[in-house]
Tab-separated table of C-alpha atoms and ligand atoms in Angstrom:
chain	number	residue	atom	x	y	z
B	1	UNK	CA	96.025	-149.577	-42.044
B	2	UNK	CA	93.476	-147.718	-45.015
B	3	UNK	CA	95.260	-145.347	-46.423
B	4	UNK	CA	94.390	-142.143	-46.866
B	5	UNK	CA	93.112	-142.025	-50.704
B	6	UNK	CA	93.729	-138.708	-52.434
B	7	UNK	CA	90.154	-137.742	-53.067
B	8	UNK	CA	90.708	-136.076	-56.217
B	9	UNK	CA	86.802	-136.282	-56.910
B	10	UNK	CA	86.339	-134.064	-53.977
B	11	UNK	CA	87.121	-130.520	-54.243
B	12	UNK	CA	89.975	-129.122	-52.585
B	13	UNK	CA	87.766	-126.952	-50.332
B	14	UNK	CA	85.787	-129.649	-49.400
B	15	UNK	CA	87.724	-132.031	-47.393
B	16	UNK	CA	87.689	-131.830	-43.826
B	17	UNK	CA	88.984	-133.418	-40.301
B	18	UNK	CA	86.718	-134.146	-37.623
B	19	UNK	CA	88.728	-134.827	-34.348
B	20	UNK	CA	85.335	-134.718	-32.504
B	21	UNK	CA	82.665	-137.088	-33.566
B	22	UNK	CA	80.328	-139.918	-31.996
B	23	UNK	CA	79.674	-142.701	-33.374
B	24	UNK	CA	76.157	-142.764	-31.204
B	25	UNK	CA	75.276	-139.439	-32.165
B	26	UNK	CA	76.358	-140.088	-36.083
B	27	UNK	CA	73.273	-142.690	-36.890
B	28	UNK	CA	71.494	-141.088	-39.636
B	29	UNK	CA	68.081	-142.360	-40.902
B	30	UNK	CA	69.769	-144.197	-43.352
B	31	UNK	CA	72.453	-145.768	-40.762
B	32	UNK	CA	69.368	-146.080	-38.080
B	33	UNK	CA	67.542	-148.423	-40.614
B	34	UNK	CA	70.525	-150.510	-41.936
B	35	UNK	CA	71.478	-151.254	-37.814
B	36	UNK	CA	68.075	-151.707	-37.315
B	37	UNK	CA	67.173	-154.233	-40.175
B	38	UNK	CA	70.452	-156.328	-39.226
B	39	UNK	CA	68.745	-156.657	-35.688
B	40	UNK	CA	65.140	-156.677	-36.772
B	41	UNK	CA	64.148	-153.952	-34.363
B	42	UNK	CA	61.050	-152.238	-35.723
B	43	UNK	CA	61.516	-148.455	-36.290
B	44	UNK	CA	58.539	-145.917	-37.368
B	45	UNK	CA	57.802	-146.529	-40.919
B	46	UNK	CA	58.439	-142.820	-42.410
B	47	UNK	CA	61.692	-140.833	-42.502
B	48	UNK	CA	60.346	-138.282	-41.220
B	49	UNK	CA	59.018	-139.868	-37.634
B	50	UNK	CA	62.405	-141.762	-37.378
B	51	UNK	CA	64.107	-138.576	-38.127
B	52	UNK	CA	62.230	-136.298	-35.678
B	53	UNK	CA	63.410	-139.110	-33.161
B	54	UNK	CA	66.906	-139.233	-34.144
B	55	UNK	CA	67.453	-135.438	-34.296
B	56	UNK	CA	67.318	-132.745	-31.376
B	57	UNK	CA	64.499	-130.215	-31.585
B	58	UNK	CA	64.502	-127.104	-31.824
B	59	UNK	CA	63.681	-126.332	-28.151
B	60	UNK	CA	66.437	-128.239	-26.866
B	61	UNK	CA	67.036	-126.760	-23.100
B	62	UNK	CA	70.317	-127.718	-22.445
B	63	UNK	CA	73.307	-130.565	-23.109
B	64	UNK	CA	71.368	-132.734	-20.663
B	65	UNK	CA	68.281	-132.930	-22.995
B	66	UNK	CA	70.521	-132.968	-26.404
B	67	UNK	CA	72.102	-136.289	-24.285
B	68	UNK	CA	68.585	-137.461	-23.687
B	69	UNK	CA	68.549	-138.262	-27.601
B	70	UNK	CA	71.232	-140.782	-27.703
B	71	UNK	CA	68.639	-143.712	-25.946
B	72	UNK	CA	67.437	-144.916	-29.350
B	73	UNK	CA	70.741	-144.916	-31.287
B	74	UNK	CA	72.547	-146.779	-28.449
B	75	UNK	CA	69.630	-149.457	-28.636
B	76	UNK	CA	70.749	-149.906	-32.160
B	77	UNK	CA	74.674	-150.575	-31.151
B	78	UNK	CA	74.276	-153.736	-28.857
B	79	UNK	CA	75.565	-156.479	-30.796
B	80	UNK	CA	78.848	-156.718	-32.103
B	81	UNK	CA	77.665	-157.473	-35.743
B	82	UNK	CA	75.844	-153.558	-35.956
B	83	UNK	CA	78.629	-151.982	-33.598
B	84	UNK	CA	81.366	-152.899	-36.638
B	85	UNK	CA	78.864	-151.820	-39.074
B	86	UNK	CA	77.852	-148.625	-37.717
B	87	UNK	CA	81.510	-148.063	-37.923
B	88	UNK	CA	82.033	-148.906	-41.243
B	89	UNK	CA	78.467	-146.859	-42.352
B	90	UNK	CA	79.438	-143.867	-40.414
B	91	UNK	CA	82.858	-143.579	-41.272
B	92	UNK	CA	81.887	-144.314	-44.993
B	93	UNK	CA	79.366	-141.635	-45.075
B	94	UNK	CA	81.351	-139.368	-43.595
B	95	UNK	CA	83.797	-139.780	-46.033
B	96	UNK	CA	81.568	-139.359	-49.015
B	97	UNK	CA	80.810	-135.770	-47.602
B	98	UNK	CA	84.275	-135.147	-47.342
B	99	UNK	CA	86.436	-136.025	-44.561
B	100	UNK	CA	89.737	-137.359	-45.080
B	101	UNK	CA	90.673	-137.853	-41.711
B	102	UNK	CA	88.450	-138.792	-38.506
B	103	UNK	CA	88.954	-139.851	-34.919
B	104	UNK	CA	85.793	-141.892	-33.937
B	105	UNK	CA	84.712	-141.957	-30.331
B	106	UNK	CA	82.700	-143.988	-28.373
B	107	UNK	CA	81.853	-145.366	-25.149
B	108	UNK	CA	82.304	-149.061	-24.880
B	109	UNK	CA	80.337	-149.273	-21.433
B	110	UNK	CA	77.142	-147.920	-23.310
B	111	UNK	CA	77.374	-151.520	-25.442
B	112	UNK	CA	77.441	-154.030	-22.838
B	113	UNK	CA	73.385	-153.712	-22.257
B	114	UNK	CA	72.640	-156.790	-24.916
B	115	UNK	CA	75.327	-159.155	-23.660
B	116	UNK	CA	78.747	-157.943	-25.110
B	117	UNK	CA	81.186	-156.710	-22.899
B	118	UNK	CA	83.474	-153.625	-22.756
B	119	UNK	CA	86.343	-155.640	-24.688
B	120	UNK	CA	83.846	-157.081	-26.966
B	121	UNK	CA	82.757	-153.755	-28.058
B	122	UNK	CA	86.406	-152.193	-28.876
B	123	UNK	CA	87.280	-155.597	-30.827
B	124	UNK	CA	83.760	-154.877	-33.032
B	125	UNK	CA	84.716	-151.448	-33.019
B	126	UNK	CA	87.670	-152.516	-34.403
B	127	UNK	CA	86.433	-154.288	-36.941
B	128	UNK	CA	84.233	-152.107	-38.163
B	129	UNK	CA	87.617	-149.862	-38.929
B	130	UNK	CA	88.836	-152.284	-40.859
B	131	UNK	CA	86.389	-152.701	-43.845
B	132	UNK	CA	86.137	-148.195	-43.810
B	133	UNK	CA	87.968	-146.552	-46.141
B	134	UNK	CA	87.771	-143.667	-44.373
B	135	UNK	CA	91.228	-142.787	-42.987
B	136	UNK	CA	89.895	-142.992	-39.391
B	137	UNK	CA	91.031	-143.739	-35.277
B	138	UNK	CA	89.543	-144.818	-32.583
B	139	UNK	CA	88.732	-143.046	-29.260
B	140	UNK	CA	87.357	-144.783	-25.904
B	141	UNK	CA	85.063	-142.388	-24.327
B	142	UNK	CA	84.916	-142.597	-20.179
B	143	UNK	CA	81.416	-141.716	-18.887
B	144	UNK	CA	80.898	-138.891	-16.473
B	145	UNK	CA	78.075	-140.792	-13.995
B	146	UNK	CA	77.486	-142.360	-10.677
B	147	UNK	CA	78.313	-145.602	-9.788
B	148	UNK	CA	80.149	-147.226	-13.516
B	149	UNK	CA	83.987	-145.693	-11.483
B	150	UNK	CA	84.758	-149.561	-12.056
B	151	UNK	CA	83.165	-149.241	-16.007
B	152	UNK	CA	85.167	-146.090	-16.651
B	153	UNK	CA	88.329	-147.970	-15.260
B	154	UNK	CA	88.243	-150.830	-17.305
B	155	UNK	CA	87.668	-148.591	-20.188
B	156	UNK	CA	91.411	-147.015	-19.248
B	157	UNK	CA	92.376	-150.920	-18.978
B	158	UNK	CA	91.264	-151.825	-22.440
B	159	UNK	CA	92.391	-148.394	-24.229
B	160	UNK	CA	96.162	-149.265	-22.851
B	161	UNK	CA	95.160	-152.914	-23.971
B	162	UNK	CA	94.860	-152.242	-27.746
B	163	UNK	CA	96.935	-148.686	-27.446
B	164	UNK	CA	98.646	-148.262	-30.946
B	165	UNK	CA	99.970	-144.943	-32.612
B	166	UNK	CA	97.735	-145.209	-35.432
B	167	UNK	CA	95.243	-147.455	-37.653
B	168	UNK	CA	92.854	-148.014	-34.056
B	169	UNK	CA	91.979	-146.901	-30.501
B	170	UNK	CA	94.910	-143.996	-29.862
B	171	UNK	CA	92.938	-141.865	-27.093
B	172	UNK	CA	90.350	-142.002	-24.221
B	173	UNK	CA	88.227	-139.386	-23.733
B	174	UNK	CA	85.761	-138.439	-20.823
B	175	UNK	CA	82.124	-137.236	-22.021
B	176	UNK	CA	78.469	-137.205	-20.497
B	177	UNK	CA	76.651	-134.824	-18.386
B	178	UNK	CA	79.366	-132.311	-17.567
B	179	UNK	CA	76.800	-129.747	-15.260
B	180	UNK	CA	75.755	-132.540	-13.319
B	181	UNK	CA	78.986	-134.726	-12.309
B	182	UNK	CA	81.787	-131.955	-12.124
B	183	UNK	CA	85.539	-132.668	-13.490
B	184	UNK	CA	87.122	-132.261	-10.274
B	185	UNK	CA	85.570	-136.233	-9.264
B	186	UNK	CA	87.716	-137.653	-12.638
B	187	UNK	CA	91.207	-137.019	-10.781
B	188	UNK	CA	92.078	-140.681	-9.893
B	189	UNK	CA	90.748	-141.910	-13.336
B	190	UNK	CA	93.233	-139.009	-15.385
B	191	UNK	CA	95.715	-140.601	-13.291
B	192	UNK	CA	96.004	-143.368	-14.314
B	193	UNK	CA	95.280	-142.538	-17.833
B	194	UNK	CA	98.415	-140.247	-17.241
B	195	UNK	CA	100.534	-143.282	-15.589
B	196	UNK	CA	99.430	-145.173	-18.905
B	197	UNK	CA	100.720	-142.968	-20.837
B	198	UNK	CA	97.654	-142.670	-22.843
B	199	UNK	CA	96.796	-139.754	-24.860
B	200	UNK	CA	93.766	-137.980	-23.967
B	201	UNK	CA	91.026	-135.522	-24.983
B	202	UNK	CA	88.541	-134.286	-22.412
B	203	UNK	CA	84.842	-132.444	-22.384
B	204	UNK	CA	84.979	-129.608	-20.533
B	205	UNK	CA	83.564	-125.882	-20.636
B	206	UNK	CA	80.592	-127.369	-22.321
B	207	UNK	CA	78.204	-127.564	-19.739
B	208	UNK	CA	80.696	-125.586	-16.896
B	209	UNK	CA	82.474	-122.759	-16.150
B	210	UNK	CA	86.331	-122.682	-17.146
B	211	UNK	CA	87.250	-123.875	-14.058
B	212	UNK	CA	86.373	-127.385	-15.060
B	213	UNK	CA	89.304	-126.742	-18.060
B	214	UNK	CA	91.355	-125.695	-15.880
B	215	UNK	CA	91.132	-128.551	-14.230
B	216	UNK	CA	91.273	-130.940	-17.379
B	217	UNK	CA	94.553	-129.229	-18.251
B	218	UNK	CA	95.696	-129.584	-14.837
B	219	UNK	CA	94.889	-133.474	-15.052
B	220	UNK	CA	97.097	-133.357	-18.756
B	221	UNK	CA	94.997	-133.212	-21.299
B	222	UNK	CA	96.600	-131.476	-24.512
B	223	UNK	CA	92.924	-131.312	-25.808
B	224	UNK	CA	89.638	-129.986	-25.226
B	225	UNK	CA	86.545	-131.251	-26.249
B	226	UNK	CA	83.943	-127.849	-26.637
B	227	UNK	CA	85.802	-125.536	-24.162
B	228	UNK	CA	83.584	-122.993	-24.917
B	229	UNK	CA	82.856	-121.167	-21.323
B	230	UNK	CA	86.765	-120.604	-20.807
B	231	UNK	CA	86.705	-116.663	-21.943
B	232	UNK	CA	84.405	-116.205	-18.943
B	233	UNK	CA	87.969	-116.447	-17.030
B	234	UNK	CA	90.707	-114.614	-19.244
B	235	UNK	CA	93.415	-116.667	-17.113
B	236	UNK	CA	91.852	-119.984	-18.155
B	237	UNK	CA	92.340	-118.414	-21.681
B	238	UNK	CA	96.014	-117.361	-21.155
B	239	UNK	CA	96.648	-121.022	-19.667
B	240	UNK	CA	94.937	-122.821	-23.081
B	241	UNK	CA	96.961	-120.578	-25.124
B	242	UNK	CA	100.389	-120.965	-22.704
B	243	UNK	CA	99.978	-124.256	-23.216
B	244	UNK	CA	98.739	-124.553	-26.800
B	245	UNK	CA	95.696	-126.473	-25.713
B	246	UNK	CA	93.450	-127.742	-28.784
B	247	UNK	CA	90.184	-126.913	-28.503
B	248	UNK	CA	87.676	-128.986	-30.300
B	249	UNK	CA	84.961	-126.513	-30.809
B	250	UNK	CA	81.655	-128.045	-32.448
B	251	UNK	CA	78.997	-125.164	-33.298
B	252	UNK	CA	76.210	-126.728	-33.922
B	253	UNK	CA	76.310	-128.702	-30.888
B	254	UNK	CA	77.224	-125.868	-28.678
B	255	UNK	CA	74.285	-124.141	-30.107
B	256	UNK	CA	72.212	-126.542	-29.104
B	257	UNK	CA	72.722	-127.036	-26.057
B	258	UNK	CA	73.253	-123.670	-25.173
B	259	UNK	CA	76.867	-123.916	-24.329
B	260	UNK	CA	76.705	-119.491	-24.298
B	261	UNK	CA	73.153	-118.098	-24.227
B	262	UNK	CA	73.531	-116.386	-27.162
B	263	UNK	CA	74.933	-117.446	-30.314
B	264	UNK	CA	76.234	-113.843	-30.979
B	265	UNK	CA	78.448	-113.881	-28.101
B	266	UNK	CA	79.598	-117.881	-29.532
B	267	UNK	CA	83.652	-117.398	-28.533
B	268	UNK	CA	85.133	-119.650	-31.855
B	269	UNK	CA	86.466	-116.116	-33.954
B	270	UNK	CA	87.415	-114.247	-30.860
B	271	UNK	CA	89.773	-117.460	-29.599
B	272	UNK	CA	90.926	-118.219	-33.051
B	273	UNK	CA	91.867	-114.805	-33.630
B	274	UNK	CA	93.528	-114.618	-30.010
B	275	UNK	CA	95.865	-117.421	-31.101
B	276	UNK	CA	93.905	-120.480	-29.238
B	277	UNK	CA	94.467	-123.899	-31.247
B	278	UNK	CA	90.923	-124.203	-32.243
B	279	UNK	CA	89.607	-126.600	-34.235
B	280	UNK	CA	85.970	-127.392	-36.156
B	281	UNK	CA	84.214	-130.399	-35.737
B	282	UNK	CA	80.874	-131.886	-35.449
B	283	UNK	CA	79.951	-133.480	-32.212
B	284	UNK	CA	76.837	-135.645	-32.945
B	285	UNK	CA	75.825	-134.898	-36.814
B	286	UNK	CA	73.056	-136.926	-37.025
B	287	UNK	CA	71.364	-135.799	-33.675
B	288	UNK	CA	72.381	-132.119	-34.278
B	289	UNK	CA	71.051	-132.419	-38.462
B	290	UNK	CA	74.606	-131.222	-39.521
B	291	UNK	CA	77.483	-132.342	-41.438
B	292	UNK	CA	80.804	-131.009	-41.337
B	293	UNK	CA	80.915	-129.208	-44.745
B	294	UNK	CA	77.545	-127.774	-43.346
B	295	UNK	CA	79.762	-126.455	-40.194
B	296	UNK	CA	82.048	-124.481	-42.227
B	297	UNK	CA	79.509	-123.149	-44.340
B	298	UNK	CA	77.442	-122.279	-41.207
B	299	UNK	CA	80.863	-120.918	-39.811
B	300	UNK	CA	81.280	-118.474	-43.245
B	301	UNK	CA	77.920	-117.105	-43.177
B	302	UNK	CA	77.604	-116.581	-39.912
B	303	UNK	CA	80.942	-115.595	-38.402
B	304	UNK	CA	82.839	-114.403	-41.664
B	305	UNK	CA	85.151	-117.462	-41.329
B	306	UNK	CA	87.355	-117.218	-44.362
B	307	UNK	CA	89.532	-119.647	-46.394
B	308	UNK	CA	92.584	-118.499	-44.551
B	309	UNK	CA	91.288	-119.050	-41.418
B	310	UNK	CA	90.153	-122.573	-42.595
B	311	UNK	CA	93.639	-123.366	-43.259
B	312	UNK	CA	94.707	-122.155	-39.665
B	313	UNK	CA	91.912	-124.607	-38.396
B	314	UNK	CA	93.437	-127.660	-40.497
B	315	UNK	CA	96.501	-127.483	-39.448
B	316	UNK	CA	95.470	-127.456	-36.155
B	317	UNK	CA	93.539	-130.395	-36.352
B	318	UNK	CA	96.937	-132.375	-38.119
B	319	UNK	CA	98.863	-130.759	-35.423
B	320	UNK	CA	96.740	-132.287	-32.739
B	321	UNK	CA	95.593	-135.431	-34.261
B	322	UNK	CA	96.241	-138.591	-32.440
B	323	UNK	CA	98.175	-140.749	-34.956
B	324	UNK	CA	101.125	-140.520	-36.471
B	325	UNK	CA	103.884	-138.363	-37.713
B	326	UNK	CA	103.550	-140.104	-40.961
B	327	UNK	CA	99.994	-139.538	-41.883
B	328	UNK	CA	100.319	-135.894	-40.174
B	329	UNK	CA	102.791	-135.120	-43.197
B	330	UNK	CA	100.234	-137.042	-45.848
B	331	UNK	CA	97.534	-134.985	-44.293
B	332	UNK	CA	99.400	-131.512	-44.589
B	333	UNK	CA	100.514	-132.489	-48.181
B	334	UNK	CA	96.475	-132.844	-49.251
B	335	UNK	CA	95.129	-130.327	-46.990
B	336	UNK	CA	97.469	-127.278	-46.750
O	1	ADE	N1	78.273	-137.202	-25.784
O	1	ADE	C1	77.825	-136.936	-27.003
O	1	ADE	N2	77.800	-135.612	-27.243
O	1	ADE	C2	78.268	-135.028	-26.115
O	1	ADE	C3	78.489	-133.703	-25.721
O	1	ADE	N3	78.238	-132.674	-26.536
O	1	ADE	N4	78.948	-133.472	-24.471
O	1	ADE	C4	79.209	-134.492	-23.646
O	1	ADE	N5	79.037	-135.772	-23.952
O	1	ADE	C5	78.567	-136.032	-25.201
O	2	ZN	ZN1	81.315	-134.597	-27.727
C-alpha cells in the first residue's frame, strides 16, 4: 500500500482530495503523448491541435457533448501496458499539483475494444496503482447504455472479485449519459451491488431532475456523484441531508455541461451552507482544462468560498472516502 507521504514541500493550503475523478477524462497533452508514443498512434503534431481535441469547447451544449470528448482518450487506454501507465501518469501528476488523497474511476468495459478484457483492465489498472505514489483507490465505473446489462454485470462481478478496504478497487460507480438512459432502469444492477455488499457512488442530478437521486439513495448509495438538480425538489434536499448523503459536486464540469442554466444560480454554497455533505472535486480535468487547486480558486473568486469552509469540505471528503479508518485518521492529521 503507498503511503501517504507528508508533502511538506506543498503548502498546507494546497493539498486536496478528489473523490471524483476519471482516469479517461484526466489525459493531459502531456499524458495523451506519453500513451500515445508507447502505442505508436500518431497524434497532431502541436499542443495546441491535440489540446483543442482533448479539451471541451467553449460551446459545449450539454453532458452528452462534454461525453462526446472522451472517444480519443479511450483510444489511448486499450492495452494493458498504457492502461497501468495512464494510472501511474495521472495519479502522479495529480499529485504534483497537490492531492494527497484520490479515488480513481474508470470503466473497465470501455478497455476491452483492443483485445483485453474487463478483468484484464482492473489487473492493469491495478498495476498502474502500484508504481503511483499518489495515495490513491480504485473505482469500477458501470455504464449507463443499451445493450452492455451483461458488461455492467460483470463489472459488479469483478469489483466484488478484487473488493479490498483500501490500497485498490473499493467502489463501483454508475456514470454515462444520465438524460438519456434514466436511473430508474439500474435497479437490478444496485441490487446486486447492494447483496455484494459493495460500496457505491452514483451519478445522478447531473443531467436529471432530483428524482433520479432520489432514486440512487433509494437503491443505497451513501454518495452522489454531481447531484446538482436536487434543490429543484426541497424534499430530495431534506432526504440528502436526513441521510447525510455526500455529494460530489465538480464545478467546472457542471458548468460545462450545463448541469443549472446559469452559473449564478450553481447550488454548491447554498447546500453547503444548508448542512449537505458536499464535497469539491474535478470530474474530467483534462477535458474540462482544470485542476483541482484551480477548483478552489475558481470556488473563492467566484462564490466567496473561504478557508473555513474548505475545511468543512475536507473533512467531508475523509468522512466519505472509501478506504480505511486508518488512513481517514492520517488524512485528518495532515489536512485538518
Ligand atoms: N463520465 C465522465 N464524466 C462524466 C460525467 N460528468 N457524467 C457522467 N459520466 C461521466
Ligand atoms: Zn463523473
Amino acid at each position: 500500500m503507498t503511503e501517504i507521504g507528508n508533502q511538506a514541500d506543498v503548502p498546507f493550503k494546497e493539498r486536496y482530495i478528489d473523490l471524483h475523478l476519471h482516469l479517461d477524462g484526466a489525459l493531459t497533452v502531456g499524458v495523451a503523448r506519453k500513451l500515445a508514443d508507447l502505442q505508436n498512434i500518431p497524434l497532431p503534431a502541436d499542443d495546441e491541435s491535440l489540446e483543442k481535441l482533448l479539451t471541451v469547447q467553449p460551446d459545449c451544449a450539454d453532458l452528452n457533448e462534454f461525453l462526446a470528448r472522451f472517444l480519443l482518450p479511450i483510444s489511448l487506454l486499450q492495452t494493458p501496458e498504457a492502461l497501468s501507465e495512464a494510472v501511474r501518469l495521472v495519479s502522479d501528476e495529480v499529485k504534483d499539483q497537490g492531492v494527497v488523497y484520490a479515488e480513481l474511476r474508470f470503466a473497465p468495459q470501455s478497455h476491452t475494444l483492443g483485445g483485453m478484457t474487463q478483468e484484464d483492465a482492473v489487473l492493469a489498472a491495478l498495476n498502474g496503482l502500484k508504481k503511483t505514489e499518489l495515495k490513491a483507490n480504485l473505482i469500477l465505473c458501470c455504464m449507463r447504455g443499451v445493450g452492455n446489462e451483461a458488461q455492467n454485470l460483470e463489472t459488479v462481478e469483478l469489483a466484488r472479485k478484487y473488493l479490498v478496504e483500501d490500497g485498490g478497487v473499493v467502489a463501483v460507480d454508475l456514470a454515462g449519459a444520465e438524460a438519456l438512459f434514466p436511473t430508474a432502469d439500474y435497479k437490478k444492477l444496485f441490487e446486486k451491488v447492494r447483496e455484494y455488499g459493495i460500496p457505491f457512488t452514483f451519478h445522478a442530478g447531473e443531467a436529471d431532475g432530483p428524482e433520479s437521486v432520489r432514486q440512487a439513495v433509494e437503491f443505497g448509495a451513501g454518495r452522489i456523484g454531481h447531484g446538482v438538480t436536487i434543490f429543484q425538489d426541497p424534499e430530495v434536499v431534506r432526504l440528502v441531508k436526513d441521510r447525510g448523503i455526500v455529494l460530489e459536486m465538480c464545478p467546472t464540469s457542471n458548468r460545462q455541461t450545463h448541469a443549472v442554466p446559469d452559473m449564478a444560480d450553481y447550488p454548491f454554497m447554498s447546500y453547503l451552507g444548508a448542512g449537505l455533505k458536499v464535497t469539491l472535486n474535478t470530474d474530467d480535468p483534462a477535458i474540462e482544462g482544470t485542476t483541482l487547486a484551480d477548483e478552489y480558486r475558481y470556488m473563492e473568486r467566484t462564490f466567496g468560498l473561504t478557508a473555513a469552509q474548505e475545511k468543512v469540505l475536507l473533512a467531508n471528503a475523509i468522512d466519505a472516502a472509501f478506504t480505511t479508518d486508518a488512513v481517514k485518521a492520517r488524512l485528518r492529521e495532515m489536512l485538518l
